[in-house]
Amino acid sequence: MTAVAAYEQAFAEEDCDGFVAATTTAYRERIGLADCEVFAQYASDRAGILKSLELTPISAIGTGRGTIAVRMHTEAQSYIDEDGRPVATPVTLEADHRYHLVRADGAWKVDALHDVTGGRTEGQLTADEKQAVARTMSDWRAAYSSGDCAALEASTTAGYRELMAWTDCPTFEQYISDQNAYCPMDVHPEDIRFRTNVDPHMGEIIVDVVEVCTLDVDEFGAPLDPPYEAGAPYRYHLVVDEDGTWKIAEGENGAAAEDEPSNTNERAAIETMRAYNDAWLEVDCDAYLATTTSSFRTALNTSGCAAFGPASRSYSESIANFAVTPTDIERPSATKFEIKSHETYDSLTDADGQMMDAPIPVDEYWVYTVVLVDGTWVITDVVMLL
């Protein structure tokens, strides 16, 4: 409770040193407040919104070695109402939050903060939020791919448009026209999740996407078969706008950042994914059989070593400099992981399997489904995101 009080006091007093002492480095980076100048501005803005804030402890439980989860009830007198609209007379906003604390440098520090009001599951969207985000991202996809200005205004905040220098429709339409003349773009949603922000009455929804450029013809106008596709990771932050809808307020290159495994099961699942890829690169049938299910091998038409050997040799001879980065580790059940990965390599052969004079760098995004079978994590499916 003392640690949570110190965390909240740092915001109330706009004390960056206190904020640093009360939080982990990972948490500050995750919420975008790693810099004291940014923190000072945020704390000042927060002080202008909140007239008062009262925290009531509900529970505190140990969640493992050196970790504690503290549940608090928050009652705030706020000049921003529950729909994100400014009000002249403060309104009362109530919520429940869970602070996750870790023991570091001889003190308890805040490492995560989640909204659990009304029984919300940490990090998960409500049904209404899912529908709202789907509408917003559908509008944004139309705006970004075809220059639809009405869709732009429906999916982004005025602040975001100003930040991107899209202050009027002709400017935005010209930007998209220039972009499509170079390489037509599309937005493929990769992962959507709710993340509580530092303000107890405010939150954000993070949408990780792959922005895909597709070329049907080469620089000389000759058709490309198959078309060339290249993807780049991007992350959008959605907040509640003045009209009460979720809109894009910020964007960053961050969707493909590595997600470090945090426990034994996550590490085992990641190791299975890496061992599977090594099996293909090293033509190791034993490792291939050990990391996959029979049904998955059958689906790949490499159910046994007789089929896997030639396929893996052909694969390993066609690429170089392979690297895989797990970007998102999700566990939808006790016996299942879904692991998103960013994979890069140099392709040494063309579409017909012929060696090329110069290798072509390739970026791909995949989802591995890993399940627990007889005490061992094995792969049941691998799907490309693009």
mmCIF file of C-alpha atoms in Angstrom:
data_model
loop_
_atom_site.group_PDB
_atom_site.id
_atom_site.type_symbol
_atom_site.label_atom_id
_atom_site.label_comp_id
_atom_site.label_asym_id
_atom_site.label_seq_id
_atom_site.Cartn_x
_atom_site.Cartn_y
_atom_site.Cartn_z
ATOM 1 C CA MET A 1 0.000 0.000 0.000
ATOM 2 C CA THR A 2 2.927 2.287 0.722
ATOM 3 C CA ALA A 3 4.313 1.639 -2.753
ATOM 4 C CA VAL A 4 0.990 2.511 -4.423
ATOM 5 C CA ALA A 5 0.680 5.657 -2.292
ATOM 6 C CA ALA A 6 4.188 6.734 -3.345
ATOM 7 C CA TYR A 7 3.291 6.150 -6.987
ATOM 8 C CA GLU A 8 0.151 8.298 -6.768
ATOM 9 C CA GLN A 9 1.933 10.976 -4.740
ATOM 10 C CA ALA A 10 4.566 11.316 -7.467
ATOM 11 C CA PHE A 11 1.848 12.301 -9.918
ATOM 12 C CA ALA A 12 0.104 14.638 -7.489
ATOM 13 C CA GLU A 13 3.360 16.476 -6.731
ATOM 14 C CA GLU A 14 4.706 16.250 -10.311
ATOM 15 C CA ASP A 15 7.772 14.562 -8.810
ATOM 16 C CA CYS A 16 9.726 12.717 -11.502
ATOM 17 C CA ASP A 17 12.349 11.402 -9.062
ATOM 18 C CA GLY A 18 9.550 9.970 -6.937
ATOM 19 C CA PHE A 19 7.918 8.470 -10.031
ATOM 20 C CA VAL A 20 11.179 6.794 -11.059
ATOM 21 C CA ALA A 21 11.667 5.445 -7.535
ATOM 22 C CA ALA A 22 8.117 4.030 -7.436
ATOM 23 C CA THR A 23 8.144 2.285 -10.848
ATOM 24 C CA THR A 24 10.145 -0.154 -12.932
ATOM 25 C CA THR A 25 12.026 0.973 -16.029
ATOM 26 C CA ALA A 26 9.938 -1.394 -18.180
ATOM 27 C CA TYR A 27 6.695 0.128 -16.909
ATOM 28 C CA ARG A 28 7.818 3.708 -17.597
ATOM 29 C CA GLU A 29 8.840 2.753 -21.127
ATOM 30 C CA ARG A 30 5.632 0.802 -21.709
ATOM 31 C CA ILE A 31 3.396 3.760 -20.840
ATOM 32 C CA GLY A 32 5.553 6.332 -22.648
ATOM 33 C CA LEU A 33 6.766 8.202 -19.550
ATOM 34 C CA ALA A 34 10.446 7.260 -19.545
ATOM 35 C CA ASP A 35 11.521 10.899 -19.896
ATOM 36 C CA CYS A 36 11.179 13.351 -16.971
ATOM 37 C CA GLU A 37 10.160 16.221 -19.227
ATOM 38 C CA VAL A 38 7.337 14.152 -20.699
ATOM 39 C CA PHE A 39 6.330 12.991 -17.214
ATOM 40 C CA ALA A 40 6.225 16.567 -15.908
ATOM 41 C CA GLN A 41 3.895 17.651 -18.709
ATOM 42 C CA TYR A 42 1.681 14.617 -18.242
ATOM 43 C CA ALA A 43 1.481 15.067 -14.472
ATOM 44 C CA SER A 44 0.665 18.748 -14.934
ATOM 45 C CA ASP A 45 -2.126 17.935 -17.394
ATOM 46 C CA ARG A 46 -3.423 15.282 -15.007
ATOM 47 C CA ALA A 47 -3.468 17.763 -12.123
ATOM 48 C CA GLY A 48 -5.577 20.106 -14.243
ATOM 49 C CA ILE A 49 -8.142 17.366 -14.808
ATOM 50 C CA LEU A 50 -8.437 15.931 -11.305
ATOM 51 C CA LYS A 51 -9.787 18.009 -8.429
ATOM 52 C CA SER A 52 -9.257 15.131 -5.996
ATOM 53 C CA LEU A 53 -8.406 11.439 -5.968
ATOM 54 C CA GLU A 54 -9.143 8.965 -3.179
ATOM 55 C CA LEU A 55 -7.865 5.383 -3.100
ATOM 56 C CA THR A 56 -9.416 2.658 -0.946
ATOM 57 C CA PRO A 57 -7.513 -0.647 -0.586
ATOM 58 C CA ILE A 58 -9.519 -3.764 -1.456
ATOM 59 C CA SER A 59 -6.957 -6.567 -1.402
ATOM 60 C CA ALA A 60 -3.285 -7.417 -1.715
ATOM 61 C CA ILE A 61 -2.080 -10.910 -2.615
ATOM 62 C CA GLY A 62 1.235 -12.487 -3.460
ATOM 63 C CA THR A 63 1.358 -13.666 -7.075
ATOM 64 C CA GLY A 64 4.726 -15.409 -7.015
ATOM 65 C CA ARG A 65 8.228 -14.844 -5.791
ATOM 66 C CA GLY A 66 8.836 -11.111 -5.440
ATOM 67 C CA THR A 67 5.466 -10.046 -6.916
ATOM 68 C CA ILE A 68 2.267 -8.639 -5.394
ATOM 69 C CA ALA A 69 -1.084 -7.658 -6.926
ATOM 70 C CA VAL A 70 -2.874 -4.818 -5.102
ATOM 71 C CA ARG A 71 -6.516 -4.051 -5.877
ATOM 72 C CA MET A 72 -7.728 -0.507 -5.177
ATOM 73 C CA HIS A 73 -11.030 1.330 -5.508
ATOM 74 C CA THR A 74 -10.624 4.798 -7.010
ATOM 75 C CA GLU A 75 -12.962 7.737 -6.507
ATOM 76 C CA ALA A 76 -12.021 10.860 -8.452
ATOM 77 C CA GLN A 77 -13.528 14.311 -8.769
ATOM 78 C CA SER A 78 -12.804 15.001 -12.414
ATOM 79 C CA TYR A 79 -13.248 17.815 -14.926
ATOM 80 C CA ILE A 80 -13.458 15.116 -17.626
ATOM 81 C CA ASP A 81 -16.588 12.937 -17.585
ATOM 82 C CA GLU A 82 -16.763 9.190 -18.174
ATOM 83 C CA ASP A 83 -17.090 9.738 -21.948
ATOM 84 C CA GLY A 84 -13.940 11.863 -22.074
ATOM 85 C CA ARG A 85 -15.786 15.176 -22.412
ATOM 86 C CA PRO A 86 -14.719 18.274 -20.427
ATOM 87 C CA VAL A 87 -17.204 19.562 -17.830
ATOM 88 C CA ALA A 88 -17.348 22.832 -15.866
ATOM 89 C CA THR A 89 -18.406 21.188 -12.595
ATOM 90 C CA PRO A 90 -16.370 18.164 -11.415
ATOM 91 C CA VAL A 91 -18.089 14.792 -11.705
ATOM 92 C CA THR A 92 -17.468 11.728 -9.549
ATOM 93 C CA LEU A 93 -15.837 8.821 -11.344
ATOM 94 C CA GLU A 94 -15.376 5.471 -9.629
ATOM 95 C CA ALA A 95 -13.294 2.527 -10.794
ATOM 96 C CA ASP A 96 -11.345 -0.501 -9.605
ATOM 97 C CA HIS A 97 -7.698 -0.954 -10.539
ATOM 98 C CA ARG A 98 -5.113 -3.624 -9.935
ATOM 99 C CA TYR A 99 -1.517 -2.541 -9.409
ATOM 100 C CA HIS A 100 1.132 -5.184 -10.043
ATOM 101 C CA LEU A 101 4.245 -4.678 -7.910
ATOM 102 C CA VAL A 102 7.661 -6.310 -8.154
ATOM 103 C CA ARG A 103 10.547 -6.318 -5.713
ATOM 104 C CA ALA A 104 13.477 -4.454 -7.279
ATOM 105 C CA ASP A 105 16.482 -2.616 -5.853
ATOM 106 C CA GLY A 106 15.305 -3.350 -2.325
ATOM 107 C CA ALA A 107 11.865 -1.753 -2.785
ATOM 108 C CA TRP A 108 8.406 -2.539 -4.130
ATOM 109 C CA LYS A 109 7.767 -0.880 -7.500
ATOM 110 C CA VAL A 110 4.728 -0.573 -9.781
ATOM 111 C CA ASP A 111 5.250 -2.719 -12.868
ATOM 112 C CA ALA A 112 1.732 -2.727 -14.362
ATOM 113 C CA LEU A 113 -1.644 -1.059 -13.841
ATOM 114 C CA HIS A 114 -4.945 -2.565 -15.020
ATOM 115 C CA ASP A 115 -8.557 -1.423 -15.063
ATOM 116 C CA VAL A 116 -10.692 -4.200 -13.552
ATOM 117 C CA THR A 117 -13.887 -2.174 -13.068
ATOM 118 C CA GLY A 118 -17.075 -4.223 -13.231
ATOM 119 C CA GLY A 119 -15.180 -7.496 -13.407
ATOM 120 C CA ARG A 120 -13.167 -6.588 -16.516
ATOM 121 C CA THR A 121 -10.445 -9.113 -17.307
ATOM 122 C CA GLU A 122 -7.003 -7.525 -17.289
ATOM 123 C CA GLY A 123 -5.911 -6.422 -20.727
ATOM 124 C CA GLN A 124 -9.059 -7.603 -22.531
ATOM 125 C CA LEU A 125 -11.618 -5.538 -24.428
ATOM 126 C CA THR A 126 -15.305 -5.557 -23.661
ATOM 127 C CA ALA A 127 -17.699 -6.575 -26.443
ATOM 128 C CA ASP A 128 -18.666 -2.928 -27.004
ATOM 129 C CA GLU A 129 -15.009 -1.893 -27.210
ATOM 130 C CA LYS A 130 -14.269 -4.624 -29.748
ATOM 131 C CA GLN A 131 -17.096 -3.391 -31.980
ATOM 132 C CA ALA A 132 -15.993 0.227 -31.597
ATOM 133 C CA VAL A 133 -12.387 -0.581 -32.491
ATOM 134 C CA ALA A 134 -13.488 -2.657 -35.488
ATOM 135 C CA ARG A 135 -15.442 0.341 -36.818
ATOM 136 C CA THR A 136 -12.537 2.718 -36.222
ATOM 137 C CA MET A 137 -9.968 0.463 -37.885
ATOM 138 C CA SER A 138 -12.313 -0.168 -40.828
ATOM 139 C CA ASP A 139 -12.577 3.600 -41.359
ATOM 140 C CA TRP A 140 -8.829 4.021 -40.956
ATOM 141 C CA ARG A 141 -8.140 1.260 -43.465
ATOM 142 C CA ALA A 142 -10.368 3.032 -46.004
ATOM 143 C CA ALA A 143 -8.671 6.347 -45.278
ATOM 144 C CA TYR A 144 -5.125 4.988 -45.502
ATOM 145 C CA SER A 145 -5.601 2.898 -48.618
ATOM 146 C CA SER A 146 -7.783 5.208 -50.738
ATOM 147 C CA GLY A 147 -7.437 8.715 -49.286
ATOM 148 C CA ASP A 148 -11.023 8.852 -47.978
ATOM 149 C CA CYS A 149 -11.024 12.098 -45.983
ATOM 150 C CA ALA A 150 -14.388 11.453 -44.293
ATOM 151 C CA ALA A 151 -13.047 8.097 -43.087
ATOM 152 C CA LEU A 152 -9.905 9.849 -41.841
ATOM 153 C CA GLU A 153 -11.936 12.245 -39.698
ATOM 154 C CA ALA A 154 -14.083 9.370 -38.414
ATOM 155 C CA SER A 155 -11.068 7.339 -37.281
ATOM 156 C CA THR A 156 -8.522 9.884 -35.979
ATOM 157 C CA THR A 157 -8.380 12.717 -33.483
ATOM 158 C CA ALA A 158 -7.767 16.290 -34.584
ATOM 159 C CA GLY A 159 -4.480 16.177 -32.670
ATOM 160 C CA TYR A 160 -3.275 13.155 -34.636
ATOM 161 C CA ARG A 161 -4.164 14.770 -37.961
ATOM 162 C CA GLU A 162 -2.325 17.917 -36.945
ATOM 163 C CA LEU A 163 0.692 15.868 -35.867
ATOM 164 C CA MET A 164 0.748 14.160 -39.271
ATOM 165 C CA ALA A 165 0.311 17.538 -41.055
ATOM 166 C CA TRP A 166 -3.016 16.373 -42.526
ATOM 167 C CA THR A 167 -4.754 19.628 -41.660
ATOM 168 C CA ASP A 168 -7.133 19.593 -44.637
ATOM 169 C CA CYS A 169 -8.576 17.066 -47.075
ATOM 170 C CA PRO A 170 -6.550 18.066 -50.166
ATOM 171 C CA THR A 171 -3.294 17.658 -48.219
ATOM 172 C CA PHE A 172 -4.259 14.191 -46.979
ATOM 173 C CA GLU A 173 -5.574 13.067 -50.354
ATOM 174 C CA GLN A 174 -2.342 14.177 -52.040
ATOM 175 C CA TYR A 175 -0.285 12.293 -49.429
ATOM 176 C CA ILE A 176 -2.158 9.039 -50.063
ATOM 177 C CA SER A 177 -2.041 9.583 -53.834
ATOM 178 C CA ASP A 178 1.746 9.988 -53.692
ATOM 179 C CA GLN A 179 2.030 6.937 -51.454
ATOM 180 C CA ASN A 180 -0.061 4.753 -53.755
ATOM 181 C CA ALA A 181 1.849 5.912 -56.815
ATOM 182 C CA TYR A 182 4.979 4.494 -55.174
ATOM 183 C CA CYS A 183 3.437 1.427 -53.543
ATOM 184 C CA PRO A 184 -0.273 0.882 -52.707
ATOM 185 C CA MET A 185 -0.706 0.332 -48.955
ATOM 186 C CA ASP A 186 -3.142 -1.651 -46.838
ATOM 187 C CA VAL A 187 -3.493 -2.167 -43.064
ATOM 188 C CA HIS A 188 -3.696 -5.695 -41.635
ATOM 189 C CA PRO A 189 -4.719 -5.759 -37.939
ATOM 190 C CA GLU A 190 -2.397 -8.047 -35.982
ATOM 191 C CA ASP A 191 -3.357 -7.736 -32.334
ATOM 192 C CA ILE A 192 -5.819 -5.599 -30.370
ATOM 193 C CA ARG A 193 -5.744 -5.157 -26.603
ATOM 194 C CA PHE A 194 -6.840 -2.772 -23.902
ATOM 195 C CA ARG A 195 -4.182 -1.137 -21.777
ATOM 196 C CA THR A 196 -4.943 1.094 -18.832
ATOM 197 C CA ASN A 197 -3.146 4.397 -18.944
ATOM 198 C CA VAL A 198 -1.829 6.179 -15.878
ATOM 199 C CA ASP A 199 -4.964 8.209 -15.254
ATOM 200 C CA PRO A 200 -7.285 5.989 -13.198
ATOM 201 C CA HIS A 201 -10.331 7.111 -15.200
ATOM 202 C CA MET A 202 -8.758 6.917 -18.639
ATOM 203 C CA GLY A 203 -7.573 4.076 -20.807
ATOM 204 C CA GLU A 204 -6.309 3.344 -24.261
ATOM 205 C CA ILE A 205 -6.648 0.558 -26.768
ATOM 206 C CA ILE A 206 -3.541 -0.552 -28.616
ATOM 207 C CA VAL A 207 -3.828 -1.932 -32.140
ATOM 208 C CA ASP A 208 -0.742 -3.566 -33.617
ATOM 209 C CA VAL A 209 -0.857 -3.854 -37.393
ATOM 210 C CA VAL A 210 1.233 -4.810 -40.366
ATOM 211 C CA GLU A 211 1.155 -2.132 -43.060
ATOM 212 C CA VAL A 212 1.470 -3.961 -46.357
ATOM 213 C CA CYS A 213 2.795 -2.527 -49.603
ATOM 214 C CA THR A 214 1.766 -4.497 -52.720
ATOM 215 C CA LEU A 215 3.332 -4.045 -56.158
ATOM 216 C CA ASP A 216 1.680 -5.656 -59.207
ATOM 217 C CA VAL A 217 4.227 -4.325 -61.721
ATOM 218 C CA ASP A 218 7.962 -3.653 -61.607
ATOM 219 C CA GLU A 219 9.680 -0.317 -62.219
ATOM 220 C CA PHE A 220 9.458 -0.900 -65.972
ATOM 221 C CA GLY A 221 5.714 -1.648 -65.920
ATOM 222 C CA ALA A 222 6.083 -5.396 -66.408
ATOM 223 C CA PRO A 223 3.623 -7.550 -64.394
ATOM 224 C CA LEU A 224 4.937 -9.215 -61.240
ATOM 225 C CA ASP A 225 3.702 -12.783 -60.732
ATOM 226 C CA PRO A 226 3.186 -13.267 -57.883
ATOM 227 C CA PRO A 227 2.841 -9.621 -56.793
ATOM 228 C CA TYR A 228 5.537 -8.287 -54.481
ATOM 229 C CA GLU A 229 4.415 -7.779 -50.861
ATOM 230 C CA ALA A 230 6.379 -6.112 -48.079
ATOM 231 C CA GLY A 231 5.102 -5.528 -44.550
ATOM 232 C CA ALA A 232 6.160 -3.088 -41.862
ATOM 233 C CA PRO A 233 5.002 -3.248 -38.220
ATOM 234 C CA TYR A 234 3.164 -0.294 -36.712
ATOM 235 C CA ARG A 235 1.284 0.396 -33.487
ATOM 236 C CA TYR A 236 -1.728 2.698 -33.043
ATOM 237 C CA HIS A 237 -2.948 4.105 -29.730
ATOM 238 C CA LEU A 238 -6.712 4.727 -29.582
ATOM 239 C CA VAL A 239 -8.310 7.011 -27.001
ATOM 240 C CA VAL A 240 -11.839 8.247 -26.389
ATOM 241 C CA ASP A 241 -12.315 11.448 -28.407
ATOM 242 C CA GLU A 242 -14.531 14.401 -27.481
ATOM 243 C CA ASP A 243 -17.463 12.803 -29.310
ATOM 244 C CA GLY A 244 -17.203 9.681 -27.140
ATOM 245 C CA THR A 245 -15.786 7.382 -29.837
ATOM 246 C CA TRP A 246 -12.454 5.540 -29.885
ATOM 247 C CA LYS A 247 -10.067 7.206 -32.340
ATOM 248 C CA ILE A 248 -6.410 6.980 -33.297
ATOM 249 C CA ALA A 249 -4.454 9.525 -31.268
ATOM 250 C CA GLU A 250 -0.902 8.341 -31.757
ATOM 251 C CA GLY A 251 1.192 5.985 -33.867
ATOM 252 C CA GLU A 252 4.612 4.447 -33.457
ATOM 253 C CA ASN A 253 6.986 1.923 -34.957
ATOM 254 C CA GLY A 254 6.774 -0.653 -32.214
ATOM 255 C CA ALA A 255 4.556 -3.565 -33.104
ATOM 256 C CA ALA A 256 7.459 -5.889 -33.807
ATOM 257 C CA ALA A 257 9.334 -5.285 -30.566
ATOM 258 C CA GLU A 258 10.447 -8.499 -28.869
ATOM 259 C CA ASP A 259 8.122 -9.931 -26.239
ATOM 260 C CA GLU A 260 10.384 -11.576 -23.675
ATOM 261 C CA PRO A 261 9.032 -14.802 -22.108
ATOM 262 C CA SER A 262 8.312 -14.221 -18.420
ATOM 263 C CA ASN A 263 7.865 -17.753 -17.048
ATOM 264 C CA THR A 264 8.854 -21.383 -17.592
ATOM 265 C CA ASN A 265 5.923 -22.247 -19.839
ATOM 266 C CA GLU A 266 6.442 -19.214 -22.086
ATOM 267 C CA ARG A 267 10.141 -20.015 -22.376
ATOM 268 C CA ALA A 268 9.344 -23.630 -23.282
ATOM 269 C CA ALA A 269 6.842 -22.567 -25.961
ATOM 270 C CA ILE A 270 9.348 -20.105 -27.464
ATOM 271 C CA GLU A 271 12.033 -22.785 -27.436
ATOM 272 C CA THR A 272 9.683 -25.085 -29.370
ATOM 273 C CA MET A 273 9.173 -22.375 -31.991
ATOM 274 C CA ARG A 274 12.927 -21.803 -32.327
ATOM 275 C CA ALA A 275 13.716 -25.537 -32.424
ATOM 276 C CA TYR A 276 11.132 -26.006 -35.182
ATOM 277 C CA ASN A 277 12.787 -23.335 -37.332
ATOM 278 C CA ASP A 278 16.248 -24.740 -36.595
ATOM 279 C CA ALA A 279 15.009 -28.159 -37.717
ATOM 280 C CA TRP A 280 14.240 -26.769 -41.173
ATOM 281 C CA LEU A 281 17.530 -24.883 -41.388
ATOM 282 C CA GLU A 282 19.658 -27.806 -40.142
ATOM 283 C CA VAL A 283 17.701 -30.613 -41.865
ATOM 284 C CA ASP A 284 17.088 -32.194 -38.466
ATOM 285 C CA CYS A 285 14.148 -34.592 -38.763
ATOM 286 C CA ASP A 286 14.288 -35.694 -35.102
ATOM 287 C CA ALA A 287 13.849 -32.079 -33.964
ATOM 288 C CA TYR A 288 11.071 -31.592 -36.517
ATOM 289 C CA LEU A 289 9.160 -34.618 -35.219
ATOM 290 C CA ALA A 290 9.701 -33.565 -31.605
ATOM 291 C CA THR A 291 8.304 -30.041 -32.096
ATOM 292 C CA THR A 292 5.208 -30.770 -34.206
ATOM 293 C CA THR A 293 1.993 -32.798 -34.128
ATOM 294 C CA SER A 294 1.221 -35.539 -36.618
ATOM 295 C CA SER A 295 -1.751 -33.608 -38.037
ATOM 296 C CA PHE A 296 0.403 -30.517 -38.610
ATOM 297 C CA ARG A 297 3.077 -32.553 -40.410
ATOM 298 C CA THR A 298 0.387 -34.145 -42.584
ATOM 299 C CA ALA A 299 -0.996 -30.707 -43.481
ATOM 300 C CA LEU A 300 2.515 -29.694 -44.638
ATOM 301 C CA ASN A 301 2.867 -32.893 -46.710
ATOM 302 C CA THR A 302 5.992 -33.738 -44.704
ATOM 303 C CA SER A 303 4.590 -36.373 -42.363
ATOM 304 C CA GLY A 304 7.811 -38.385 -42.154
ATOM 305 C CA CYS A 305 11.563 -38.032 -42.547
ATOM 306 C CA ALA A 306 11.483 -39.310 -46.128
ATOM 307 C CA ALA A 307 9.432 -36.252 -47.138
ATOM 308 C CA PHE A 308 10.934 -33.785 -44.665
ATOM 309 C CA GLY A 309 14.554 -34.415 -45.671
ATOM 310 C CA PRO A 310 14.325 -33.206 -49.297
ATOM 311 C CA ALA A 311 11.926 -30.350 -48.389
ATOM 312 C CA SER A 312 14.168 -29.027 -45.605
ATOM 313 C CA ARG A 313 17.339 -29.335 -47.707
ATOM 314 C CA SER A 314 15.711 -27.319 -50.472
ATOM 315 C CA TYR A 315 14.546 -24.734 -47.931
ATOM 316 C CA SER A 316 17.863 -24.413 -46.120
ATOM 317 C CA GLU A 317 19.748 -23.968 -49.402
ATOM 318 C CA SER A 318 17.376 -21.204 -50.542
ATOM 319 C CA ILE A 319 17.778 -18.756 -47.633
ATOM 320 C CA ALA A 320 20.499 -17.137 -45.544
ATOM 321 C CA ASN A 321 20.708 -15.002 -42.409
ATOM 322 C CA PHE A 322 17.426 -16.261 -40.951
ATOM 323 C CA ALA A 323 16.277 -14.568 -37.732
ATOM 324 C CA VAL A 324 13.057 -14.935 -35.735
ATOM 325 C CA THR A 325 11.754 -12.545 -33.057
ATOM 326 C CA PRO A 326 8.697 -13.406 -30.925
ATOM 327 C CA THR A 327 6.660 -10.201 -30.861
ATOM 328 C CA ASP A 328 3.594 -11.249 -28.870
ATOM 329 C CA ILE A 329 3.065 -14.208 -26.534
ATOM 330 C CA GLU A 330 -0.582 -14.925 -25.712
ATOM 331 C CA ARG A 331 -1.964 -17.836 -23.687
ATOM 332 C CA PRO A 332 -5.701 -18.238 -24.393
ATOM 333 C CA SER A 333 -5.889 -21.404 -22.288
ATOM 334 C CA ALA A 334 -3.813 -23.455 -19.851
ATOM 335 C CA THR A 335 -2.600 -25.753 -22.644
ATOM 336 C CA LYS A 336 -2.292 -23.374 -25.600
ATOM 337 C CA PHE A 337 -0.056 -20.503 -26.719
ATOM 338 C CA GLU A 338 -0.406 -18.214 -29.721
ATOM 339 C CA ILE A 339 2.962 -16.673 -30.554
ATOM 340 C CA LYS A 340 3.337 -13.946 -33.157
ATOM 341 C CA SER A 341 6.763 -13.648 -34.758
ATOM 342 C CA HIS A 342 8.702 -11.314 -37.018
ATOM 343 C CA GLU A 343 10.981 -13.306 -39.319
ATOM 344 C CA THR A 344 13.674 -11.980 -41.649
ATOM 345 C CA TYR A 345 15.993 -13.705 -44.089
ATOM 346 C CA ASP A 346 17.753 -13.306 -47.435
ATOM 347 C CA SER A 347 16.065 -15.229 -50.252
ATOM 348 C CA LEU A 348 18.706 -16.781 -52.528
ATOM 349 C CA THR A 349 16.322 -18.239 -55.123
ATOM 350 C CA ASP A 350 13.526 -16.933 -57.326
ATOM 351 C CA ALA A 351 9.919 -18.171 -57.529
ATOM 352 C CA ASP A 352 11.074 -21.078 -59.733
ATOM 353 C CA GLY A 353 13.770 -22.159 -57.270
ATOM 354 C CA GLN A 354 16.636 -20.850 -59.408
ATOM 355 C CA MET A 355 19.612 -19.154 -57.716
ATOM 356 C CA MET A 356 19.652 -15.369 -58.160
ATOM 357 C CA ASP A 357 22.647 -13.125 -58.726
ATOM 358 C CA ALA A 358 21.814 -11.087 -55.628
ATOM 359 C CA PRO A 359 19.745 -12.136 -52.586
ATOM 360 C CA ILE A 360 16.460 -10.388 -51.782
ATOM 361 C CA PRO A 361 15.797 -9.388 -48.146
ATOM 362 C CA VAL A 362 12.437 -10.681 -46.872
ATOM 363 C CA ASP A 363 10.300 -9.590 -43.881
ATOM 364 C CA GLU A 364 7.423 -11.828 -42.783
ATOM 365 C CA TYR A 365 5.005 -12.040 -39.862
ATOM 366 C CA TRP A 366 3.682 -15.377 -38.599
ATOM 367 C CA VAL A 367 1.451 -16.824 -35.870
ATOM 368 C CA TYR A 368 2.456 -20.130 -34.236
ATOM 369 C CA THR A 369 -0.107 -22.168 -32.313
ATOM 370 C CA VAL A 370 1.702 -24.219 -29.658
ATOM 371 C CA VAL A 371 -0.160 -26.713 -27.445
ATOM 372 C CA LEU A 372 0.752 -28.935 -24.507
ATOM 373 C CA VAL A 373 0.690 -32.653 -25.403
ATOM 374 C CA ASP A 374 1.831 -35.223 -22.815
ATOM 375 C CA GLY A 375 3.812 -32.570 -20.957
ATOM 376 C CA THR A 376 5.582 -31.213 -24.056
ATOM 377 C CA TRP A 377 4.859 -28.048 -26.068
ATOM 378 C CA VAL A 378 4.391 -28.821 -29.771
ATOM 379 C CA ILE A 379 3.273 -26.819 -32.826
ATOM 380 C CA THR A 380 -0.168 -27.491 -34.310
ATOM 381 C CA ASP A 381 -0.386 -24.615 -36.816
ATOM 382 C CA VAL A 382 1.675 -21.835 -38.409
ATOM 383 C CA VAL A 383 -0.081 -19.071 -40.363
ATOM 384 C CA MET A 384 1.367 -16.053 -42.157
ATOM 385 C CA LEU A 385 -0.136 -12.737 -41.043
ATOM 386 C CA LEU A 386 0.137 -10.981 -44.391
#
